[in-house]
PDB file of C-alpha atoms in Angstrom:
ATOM      1  CA  MET A  89       4.093  43.009 -87.893  1.00 49.00           C
ATOM      2  CA  ALA A  90       2.418  42.621 -85.110  1.00 49.00           C
ATOM      3  CA  SER A  91      -1.091  41.055 -87.172  1.00 49.00           C
ATOM      4  CA  GLN A  92       1.222  38.604 -88.424  1.00 49.00           C
ATOM      5  CA  ARG A  93       2.736  36.918 -85.531  1.00 49.00           C
ATOM      6  CA  ASP A  94      -0.493  36.944 -83.211  1.00 50.00           C
ATOM      7  CA  GLN A  95      -1.613  35.450 -86.781  1.00 49.00           C
ATOM      8  CA  THR A  96       1.302  32.825 -86.604  1.00 47.00           C
ATOM      9  CA  LEU A  97       1.305  32.502 -83.061  1.00 47.00           C
ATOM     10  CA  PRO A  98      -1.792  30.287 -81.924  1.00 49.00           C
ATOM     11  CA  ASN A  99      -1.602  28.032 -85.555  1.00 48.00           C
ATOM     12  CA  HIS A 100       2.003  27.276 -83.842  1.00 48.00           C
ATOM     13  CA  ILE A 101       0.626  26.276 -80.522  1.00 45.00           C
ATOM     14  CA  GLU A 102      -2.798  24.771 -81.719  1.00 49.00           C
ATOM     15  CA  ILE A 103      -1.106  22.192 -83.720  1.00 44.00           C
ATOM     16  CA  PRO A 104       1.173  20.515 -81.335  1.00 46.00           C
ATOM     17  CA  VAL A 105      -2.020  20.366 -78.701  1.00 45.00           C
ATOM     18  CA  HIS A 106      -4.205  19.201 -81.554  1.00 46.00           C
ATOM     19  CA  GLY A 107      -1.826  16.015 -81.997  1.00 44.00           C
ATOM     20  CA  ASN A 108      -1.033  15.372 -78.195  1.00 45.00           C
ATOM     21  CA  MET A 109      -4.429  14.592 -77.906  1.00 42.00           C
ATOM     22  CA  THR A 110      -5.018  12.547 -81.097  1.00 43.00           C
ATOM     23  CA  ASP A 111      -2.198  10.398 -80.875  1.00 45.00           C
ATOM     24  CA  GLN A 112      -2.748   9.177 -76.905  1.00 45.00           C
ATOM     25  CA  PRO A 113      -5.854   7.011 -77.675  1.00 43.00           C
ATOM     26  CA  ARG A 114      -3.553   5.656 -80.627  1.00 43.00           C
ATOM     27  CA  GLN A 115      -0.581   4.726 -78.254  1.00 43.00           C
ATOM     28  CA  SER A 116      -2.550   3.389 -75.429  1.00 41.00           C
ATOM     29  CA  PRO A 117      -4.585   0.682 -76.692  1.00 42.00           C
ATOM     30  CA  ILE A 118      -2.922  -2.340 -74.839  1.00 41.00           C
ATOM     31  CA  PRO A 119      -5.794  -4.238 -73.653  1.00 45.00           C
ATOM     32  CA  GLY A 120      -5.789  -5.937 -70.874  1.00 43.00           C
ATOM     33  CA  GLY A 121      -7.867  -8.803 -72.669  1.00 44.00           C
ATOM     34  CA  ASP A 122      -4.602  -9.750 -74.311  1.00 46.00           C
ATOM     35  CA  GLU A 123      -2.558 -10.722 -71.006  1.00 44.00           C
ATOM     36  CA  ASP A 124      -3.723 -14.896 -71.833  1.00 49.00           C
ATOM     37  CA  ASP A 125      -0.909 -14.244 -75.201  1.00 51.00           C
ATOM     38  CA  THR A 126       1.490 -12.181 -73.613  1.00 52.00           C
ATOM     39  CA  PHE A 127       1.937 -13.444 -70.309  1.00 47.00           C
ATOM     40  CA  ASP A 128       5.073 -15.906 -69.458  1.00 47.00           C
ATOM     41  CA  TYR A 129       4.000 -19.577 -68.607  1.00 46.00           C
ATOM     42  CA  SER A 130       7.288 -20.402 -68.012  1.00 48.00           C
ATOM     43  CA  GLN A 131       7.060 -18.367 -64.108  1.00 48.00           C
ATOM     44  CA  ARG A 132       5.221 -21.114 -63.039  1.00 51.00           C
ATOM     45  CA  THR A 133       7.064 -23.915 -64.302  1.00 56.00           C
ATOM     46  CA  GLN A 134       9.567 -24.721 -61.027  1.00 57.00           C
ATOM     47  CA  TRP A 135       6.327 -24.848 -58.245  1.00 62.00           C
ATOM     48  CA  LEU A 136       3.957 -25.975 -60.831  1.00 63.00           C
ATOM     49  CA  ARG A 137       6.259 -28.830 -61.595  1.00 64.00           C
ATOM     50  CA  ALA A 138       6.507 -29.488 -58.154  1.00 68.00           C
ATOM     51  CA  THR A 139       3.368 -29.674 -56.765  1.00 74.00           C
ATOM     52  CA  MET A 140       1.788 -31.505 -59.670  1.00 76.00           C
ATOM     53  CA  LEU A 141       3.937 -34.196 -60.048  1.00 77.00           C
ATOM     54  CA  GLY A 142       3.699 -34.203 -56.638  1.00 83.00           C
ATOM     55  CA  ALA A 143       0.087 -34.818 -56.209  1.00 87.00           C
ATOM     56  CA  ASN A 144      -0.107 -37.081 -59.010  1.00 88.00           C
ATOM     57  CA  ASP A 145       2.940 -39.444 -57.792  1.00 90.00           C
ATOM     58  CA  GLY A 146       1.163 -39.499 -54.650  1.00 93.00           C
ATOM     59  CA  LEU A 147      -2.127 -40.606 -56.463  1.00 93.00           C
ATOM     60  CA  VAL A 148      -0.900 -42.877 -58.628  1.00 94.00           C
ATOM     61  CA  SER A 149       1.868 -44.479 -56.342  1.00 94.00           C
ATOM     62  CA  VAL A 150      -0.713 -45.327 -53.187  1.00 95.00           C
ATOM     63  CA  ALA A 151      -3.674 -46.211 -55.229  1.00 95.00           C
ATOM     64  CA  SER A 152      -1.491 -48.818 -57.356  1.00 95.00           C
ATOM     65  CA  LEU A 153      -0.337 -50.056 -53.997  1.00 95.00           C
ATOM     66  CA  MET A 154      -3.575 -50.412 -52.669  1.00 95.00           C
ATOM     67  CA  MET A 155      -4.710 -52.115 -55.516  1.00 94.00           C
ATOM     68  CA  GLY A 156      -1.864 -54.520 -55.592  1.00 94.00           C
ATOM     69  CA  VAL A 157      -2.280 -55.045 -52.401  1.00 94.00           C
ATOM     70  CA  GLY A 158      -6.246 -55.595 -52.554  1.00 93.00           C
ATOM     71  CA  ALA A 159      -5.715 -58.036 -55.602  1.00 92.00           C
ATOM     72  CA  VAL A 160      -4.209 -60.241 -53.008  1.00 91.00           C
ATOM     73  CA  LYS A 161      -5.957 -59.739 -49.527  1.00 90.00           C
ATOM     74  CA  GLN A 162      -9.507 -58.447 -49.102  1.00 90.00           C
ATOM     75  CA  ASP A 163      -8.414 -56.778 -45.683  1.00 90.00           C
ATOM     76  CA  VAL A 164      -9.441 -53.358 -45.743  1.00 92.00           C
ATOM     77  CA  LYS A 165      -7.503 -52.826 -42.594  1.00 92.00           C
ATOM     78  CA  THR A 166      -3.947 -54.750 -44.637  1.00 93.00           C
ATOM     79  CA  MET A 167      -5.033 -52.463 -47.531  1.00 94.00           C
ATOM     80  CA  LEU A 168      -5.319 -49.168 -45.598  1.00 94.00           C
ATOM     81  CA  ILE A 169      -2.338 -49.814 -43.542  1.00 95.00           C
ATOM     82  CA  ALA A 170      -0.106 -50.367 -47.029  1.00 94.00           C
ATOM     83  CA  GLY A 171      -1.648 -47.218 -48.705  1.00 95.00           C
ATOM     84  CA  PHE A 172      -0.789 -44.456 -45.366  1.00 96.00           C
ATOM     85  CA  ALA A 173       2.654 -46.223 -45.493  1.00 96.00           C
ATOM     86  CA  GLY A 174       2.704 -45.279 -49.027  1.00 95.00           C
ATOM     87  CA  LEU A 175       1.567 -42.160 -48.283  1.00 96.00           C
ATOM     88  CA  VAL A 176       4.291 -41.192 -45.414  1.00 96.00           C
ATOM     89  CA  ALA A 177       7.434 -42.917 -47.331  1.00 95.00           C
ATOM     90  CA  GLY A 178       5.978 -41.323 -50.791  1.00 94.00           C
ATOM     91  CA  ALA A 179       5.915 -37.669 -49.377  1.00 94.00           C
ATOM     92  CA  CYS A 180       9.557 -38.002 -47.693  1.00 94.00           C
ATOM     93  CA  SER A 181      10.672 -39.499 -50.017  1.00 92.00           C
ATOM     94  CA  MET A 182       9.742 -36.594 -52.539  1.00 89.00           C
ATOM     95  CA  ALA A 183      10.492 -33.908 -50.416  1.00 90.00           C
ATOM     96  CA  ILE A 184      13.891 -35.087 -50.170  1.00 93.00           C
ATOM     97  CA  GLY A 185      13.987 -35.502 -54.030  1.00 90.00           C
ATOM     98  CA  GLU A 186      13.036 -32.583 -54.899  1.00 85.00           C
ATOM     99  CA  PHE A 187      15.395 -31.072 -52.168  1.00 91.00           C
ATOM    100  CA  VAL A 188      18.264 -32.180 -53.838  1.00 92.00           C
ATOM    101  CA  SER A 189      17.420 -31.580 -57.611  1.00 87.00           C
ATOM    102  CA  VAL A 190      16.853 -27.929 -57.026  1.00 84.00           C
ATOM    103  CA  TYR A 191      19.133 -27.463 -54.651  1.00 86.00           C
ATOM    104  CA  THR A 192      21.695 -29.169 -57.315  1.00 89.00           C
ATOM    105  CA  GLN A 193      19.908 -26.727 -60.223  1.00 84.00           C
ATOM    106  CA  TYR A 194      20.797 -23.669 -57.490  1.00 81.00           C
ATOM    107  CA  ASP A 195      24.020 -24.243 -57.152  1.00 83.00           C
ATOM    108  CA  ILE A 196      24.652 -24.460 -60.921  1.00 85.00           C
ATOM    109  CA  GLU A 197      22.706 -20.992 -60.971  1.00 81.00           C
ATOM    110  CA  ILE A 198      25.104 -19.660 -58.404  1.00 80.00           C
ATOM    111  CA  SER A 199      28.115 -20.937 -60.103  1.00 81.00           C
ATOM    112  CA  GLN A 200      26.862 -19.328 -63.515  1.00 79.00           C
ATOM    113  CA  MET A 201      26.298 -16.541 -62.158  1.00 78.00           C
ATOM    114  CA  LYS A 202      29.844 -15.657 -60.274  1.00 77.00           C
ATOM    115  CA  ARG A 203      31.318 -16.609 -63.958  1.00 79.00           C
ATOM    116  CA  GLU A 204      29.405 -13.841 -65.533  1.00 76.00           C
ATOM    117  CA  MET A 205      30.180 -11.364 -62.956  1.00 74.00           C
ATOM    118  CA  LYS A 206      33.771 -12.359 -63.581  1.00 77.00           C
ATOM    119  CA  THR A 207      33.956 -12.202 -67.238  1.00 79.00           C
ATOM    120  CA  ASN A 208      31.377  -9.218 -67.445  1.00 72.00           C
ATOM    121  CA  GLY A 209      31.654  -6.949 -64.640  1.00 65.00           C
ATOM    122  CA  ARG A 210      28.217  -7.160 -63.171  1.00 61.00           C
ATOM    123  CA  THR A 211      27.544  -5.585 -60.212  1.00 59.00           C
ATOM    124  CA  GLU A 212      27.102  -7.874 -56.671  1.00 58.00           C
ATOM    125  CA  ASN A 213      23.811  -5.959 -56.679  1.00 59.00           C
ATOM    126  CA  VAL A 214      22.498  -7.504 -59.552  1.00 56.00           C
ATOM    127  CA  GLU A 215      23.831 -10.442 -58.440  1.00 58.00           C
ATOM    128  CA  GLU A 216      21.807 -10.683 -55.756  1.00 67.00           C
ATOM    129  CA  ALA A 217      19.029  -9.850 -57.270  1.00 61.00           C
ATOM    130  CA  LYS A 218      19.012 -12.799 -59.827  1.00 63.00           C
ATOM    131  CA  LYS A 219      19.646 -15.092 -56.551  1.00 64.00           C
ATOM    132  CA  LYS A 220      16.366 -13.587 -55.171  1.00 67.00           C
ATOM    133  CA  MET A 221      14.643 -14.914 -58.658  1.00 68.00           C
ATOM    134  CA  LEU A 222      16.087 -18.486 -58.257  1.00 70.00           C
ATOM    135  CA  PRO A 223      14.146 -21.635 -57.271  1.00 72.00           C
ATOM    136  CA  ASN A 224      13.529 -22.261 -53.105  1.00 80.00           C
ATOM    137  CA  PRO A 225      14.880 -25.651 -52.980  1.00 84.00           C
ATOM    138  CA  ALA A 226      13.128 -25.806 -49.006  1.00 86.00           C
ATOM    139  CA  GLN A 227       9.570 -24.026 -50.639  1.00 83.00           C
ATOM    140  CA  ALA A 228       9.889 -26.767 -53.430  1.00 81.00           C
ATOM    141  CA  ALA A 229      10.484 -29.557 -51.188  1.00 86.00           C
ATOM    142  CA  LEU A 230       7.465 -29.105 -48.561  1.00 88.00           C
ATOM    143  CA  ALA A 231       4.758 -28.158 -51.865  1.00 85.00           C
ATOM    144  CA  SER A 232       5.932 -31.511 -53.373  1.00 86.00           C
ATOM    145  CA  ALA A 233       5.880 -33.392 -50.269  1.00 91.00           C
ATOM    146  CA  ILE A 234       2.165 -31.567 -49.176  1.00 92.00           C
ATOM    147  CA  ALA A 235       0.985 -31.922 -52.699  1.00 90.00           C
ATOM    148  CA  PHE A 236       2.370 -36.358 -52.937  1.00 93.00           C
ATOM    149  CA  SER A 237       0.339 -36.453 -49.276  1.00 94.00           C
ATOM    150  CA  ILE A 238      -3.003 -34.451 -50.699  1.00 92.00           C
ATOM    151  CA  GLY A 239      -2.991 -37.012 -53.864  1.00 93.00           C
ATOM    152  CA  ALA A 240      -2.462 -39.559 -51.464  1.00 94.00           C
ATOM    153  CA  VAL A 241      -5.372 -38.828 -49.458  1.00 95.00           C
ATOM    154  CA  VAL A 242      -7.462 -40.279 -52.033  1.00 94.00           C
ATOM    155  CA  PRO A 243      -7.555 -43.307 -52.679  1.00 94.00           C
ATOM    156  CA  LEU A 244      -7.778 -43.923 -49.109  1.00 95.00           C
ATOM    157  CA  LEU A 245     -10.057 -42.274 -48.316  1.00 93.00           C
ATOM    158  CA  GLY A 246     -12.218 -44.161 -51.061  1.00 90.00           C
ATOM    159  CA  ALA A 247     -11.333 -47.599 -49.232  1.00 92.00           C
ATOM    160  CA  ALA A 248     -11.772 -46.284 -45.651  1.00 91.00           C
ATOM    161  CA  PHE A 249     -15.660 -46.539 -45.214  1.00 88.00           C
ATOM    162  CA  ILE A 250     -16.166 -49.611 -48.106  1.00 90.00           C
ATOM    163  CA  SER A 251     -16.279 -53.616 -46.633  1.00 88.00           C
ATOM    164  CA  GLU A 252     -16.825 -55.099 -49.398  1.00 92.00           C
ATOM    165  CA  HIS A 253     -13.909 -55.986 -51.481  1.00 92.00           C
ATOM    166  CA  LYS A 254     -15.095 -55.779 -54.985  1.00 91.00           C
ATOM    167  CA  VAL A 255     -16.825 -52.653 -54.364  1.00 94.00           C
ATOM    168  CA  ARG A 256     -13.872 -50.850 -52.755  1.00 94.00           C
ATOM    169  CA  LEU A 257     -11.512 -51.250 -55.434  1.00 94.00           C
ATOM    170  CA  ALA A 258     -14.094 -50.373 -58.029  1.00 94.00           C
ATOM    171  CA  VAL A 259     -14.719 -47.207 -56.027  1.00 93.00           C
ATOM    172  CA  VAL A 260     -11.267 -46.276 -55.465  1.00 94.00           C
ATOM    173  CA  ALA A 261     -10.004 -46.898 -58.993  1.00 94.00           C
ATOM    174  CA  ALA A 262     -13.174 -44.371 -59.957  1.00 94.00           C
ATOM    175  CA  LEU A 263     -11.695 -42.056 -57.487  1.00 93.00           C
ATOM    176  CA  VAL A 264      -8.537 -42.101 -58.785  1.00 94.00           C
ATOM    177  CA  SER A 265      -9.969 -41.427 -62.235  1.00 94.00           C
ATOM    178  CA  VAL A 266     -12.090 -38.876 -61.344  1.00 94.00           C
ATOM    179  CA  ALA A 267      -8.829 -36.897 -58.650  1.00 93.00           C
ATOM    180  CA  LEU A 268      -6.714 -37.341 -62.026  1.00 92.00           C
ATOM    181  CA  VAL A 269      -8.777 -35.534 -64.807  1.00 92.00           C
ATOM    182  CA  VAL A 270      -9.276 -32.652 -62.130  1.00 90.00           C
ATOM    183  CA  PHE A 271      -4.997 -32.929 -61.592  1.00 85.00           C
ATOM    184  CA  GLY A 272      -4.552 -32.858 -65.644  1.00 85.00           C
ATOM    185  CA  GLY A 273      -6.971 -30.155 -66.015  1.00 85.00           C
ATOM    186  CA  VAL A 274      -5.852 -28.090 -63.367  1.00 82.00           C
ATOM    187  CA  ALA A 275      -2.421 -28.175 -64.639  1.00 77.00           C
ATOM    188  CA  ALA A 276      -3.380 -27.484 -68.177  1.00 81.00           C
ATOM    189  CA  ARG A 277      -4.857 -24.590 -67.277  1.00 80.00           C
ATOM    190  CA  LEU A 278      -2.281 -23.362 -64.984  1.00 74.00           C
ATOM    191  CA  GLY A 279       0.522 -23.774 -67.791  1.00 70.00           C
ATOM    192  CA  GLY A 280      -1.481 -22.876 -70.623  1.00 74.00           C
ATOM    193  CA  SER A 281      -1.539 -26.130 -72.274  1.00 76.00           C
ATOM    194  CA  SER A 282      -4.116 -28.024 -73.637  1.00 83.00           C
ATOM    195  CA  VAL A 283      -7.065 -29.171 -71.322  1.00 86.00           C
ATOM    196  CA  VAL A 284      -7.868 -32.247 -72.795  1.00 89.00           C
ATOM    197  CA  LYS A 285      -4.290 -33.569 -73.836  1.00 89.00           C
ATOM    198  CA  SER A 286      -3.339 -33.239 -70.090  1.00 85.00           C
ATOM    199  CA  CYS A 287      -6.549 -35.054 -68.801  1.00 89.00           C
ATOM    200  CA  ALA A 288      -6.104 -37.520 -70.692  1.00 91.00           C
ATOM    201  CA  ARG A 289      -2.264 -38.563 -70.637  1.00 90.00           C
ATOM    202  CA  VAL A 290      -2.397 -38.222 -67.001  1.00 90.00           C
ATOM    203  CA  LEU A 291      -5.415 -40.189 -67.105  1.00 92.00           C
ATOM    204  CA  VAL A 292      -4.154 -43.173 -69.151  1.00 94.00           C
ATOM    205  CA  GLY A 293      -0.478 -43.007 -67.202  1.00 91.00           C
ATOM    206  CA  GLY A 294      -3.060 -43.595 -63.949  1.00 92.00           C
ATOM    207  CA  TRP A 295      -4.915 -46.420 -65.388  1.00 94.00           C
ATOM    208  CA  MET A 296      -1.889 -48.542 -66.651  1.00 95.00           C
ATOM    209  CA  ALA A 297       0.163 -47.681 -63.532  1.00 94.00           C
ATOM    210  CA  MET A 298      -3.005 -49.470 -61.706  1.00 94.00           C
ATOM    211  CA  THR A 299      -4.188 -51.778 -63.757  1.00 94.00           C
ATOM    212  CA  ILE A 300      -0.032 -53.331 -63.741  1.00 95.00           C
ATOM    213  CA  THR A 301       0.600 -53.479 -60.583  1.00 94.00           C
ATOM    214  CA  PHE A 302      -3.193 -55.379 -59.961  1.00 94.00           C
ATOM    215  CA  ALA A 303      -2.078 -58.039 -62.425  1.00 94.00           C
ATOM    216  CA  LEU A 304       1.653 -58.801 -61.552  1.00 94.00           C
ATOM    217  CA  THR A 305       0.768 -58.738 -58.128  1.00 93.00           C
ATOM    218  CA  LYS A 306      -2.171 -61.021 -58.372  1.00 91.00           C
ATOM    219  CA  LEU A 307      -0.052 -62.935 -60.890  1.00 91.00           C
ATOM    220  CA  ILE A 308       2.642 -63.506 -58.289  1.00 89.00           C
ATOM    221  CA  GLY A 309       0.427 -64.242 -54.765  1.00 84.00           C
ATOM    222  CA  SER A 310      -1.194 -66.782 -57.258  1.00 79.00           C
ATOM    223  CA  SER A 311       1.623 -68.314 -58.168  1.00 75.00           C
ATOM    224  CA  GLY A 312       3.013 -68.272 -54.436  1.00 61.00           C
ATOM    225  CA  MET A 313      -0.054 -69.663 -53.388  1.00 51.00           C
ATOM    226  CA  GLN A 314      -0.291 -72.505 -55.615  1.00 45.00           C
ATOM    227  CA  VAL A 315       3.551 -73.410 -54.025  1.00 37.00           C
TER     228      VAL A 315
END
């Protein structure tokens, strides 16, 4: 009997130990290289939208404003003053608009959480934790204003040091085009979308805005001088 126990005991011990040794490498191969496939890019939606919208809006709106002024005025000072006014007004407008928009979303989310707490009996600690995950209106407004200012600085710097009128317009258009491609590429990389499509979409949109503003201002200015 003792010999039989001695034979069964090591066999009983070796089997689970051997099984644990072989099962561990099978359960743990969660590669770090697959993070791009499993990462939830929607977590970046709020701040990415506010930042890229502000930068793109500042770049396109101020550049279009300067191109419109440049269509009827050759003075570099007039062009820069118009661009700077557009920078300040646009940054304030973007900040206020983003603050109101995000705060409205914040109020809606809080109201929904309160209704769920009453119907589902959730604890206040859970609701407080969810509140911290909601977008911050002040941060979104600040990010939007700063991004708008950064985008608006590009055409201002392009026009500041060039006295020749036609060359100044060409330089502004070229710098804005490069910046649009950069902004589109950065947004695509951060959002996990197609870089080519994003860059093309942003670039074509910027070109259309500048062209339409330049053409309409030129047309109105020419007709006004004829009268």
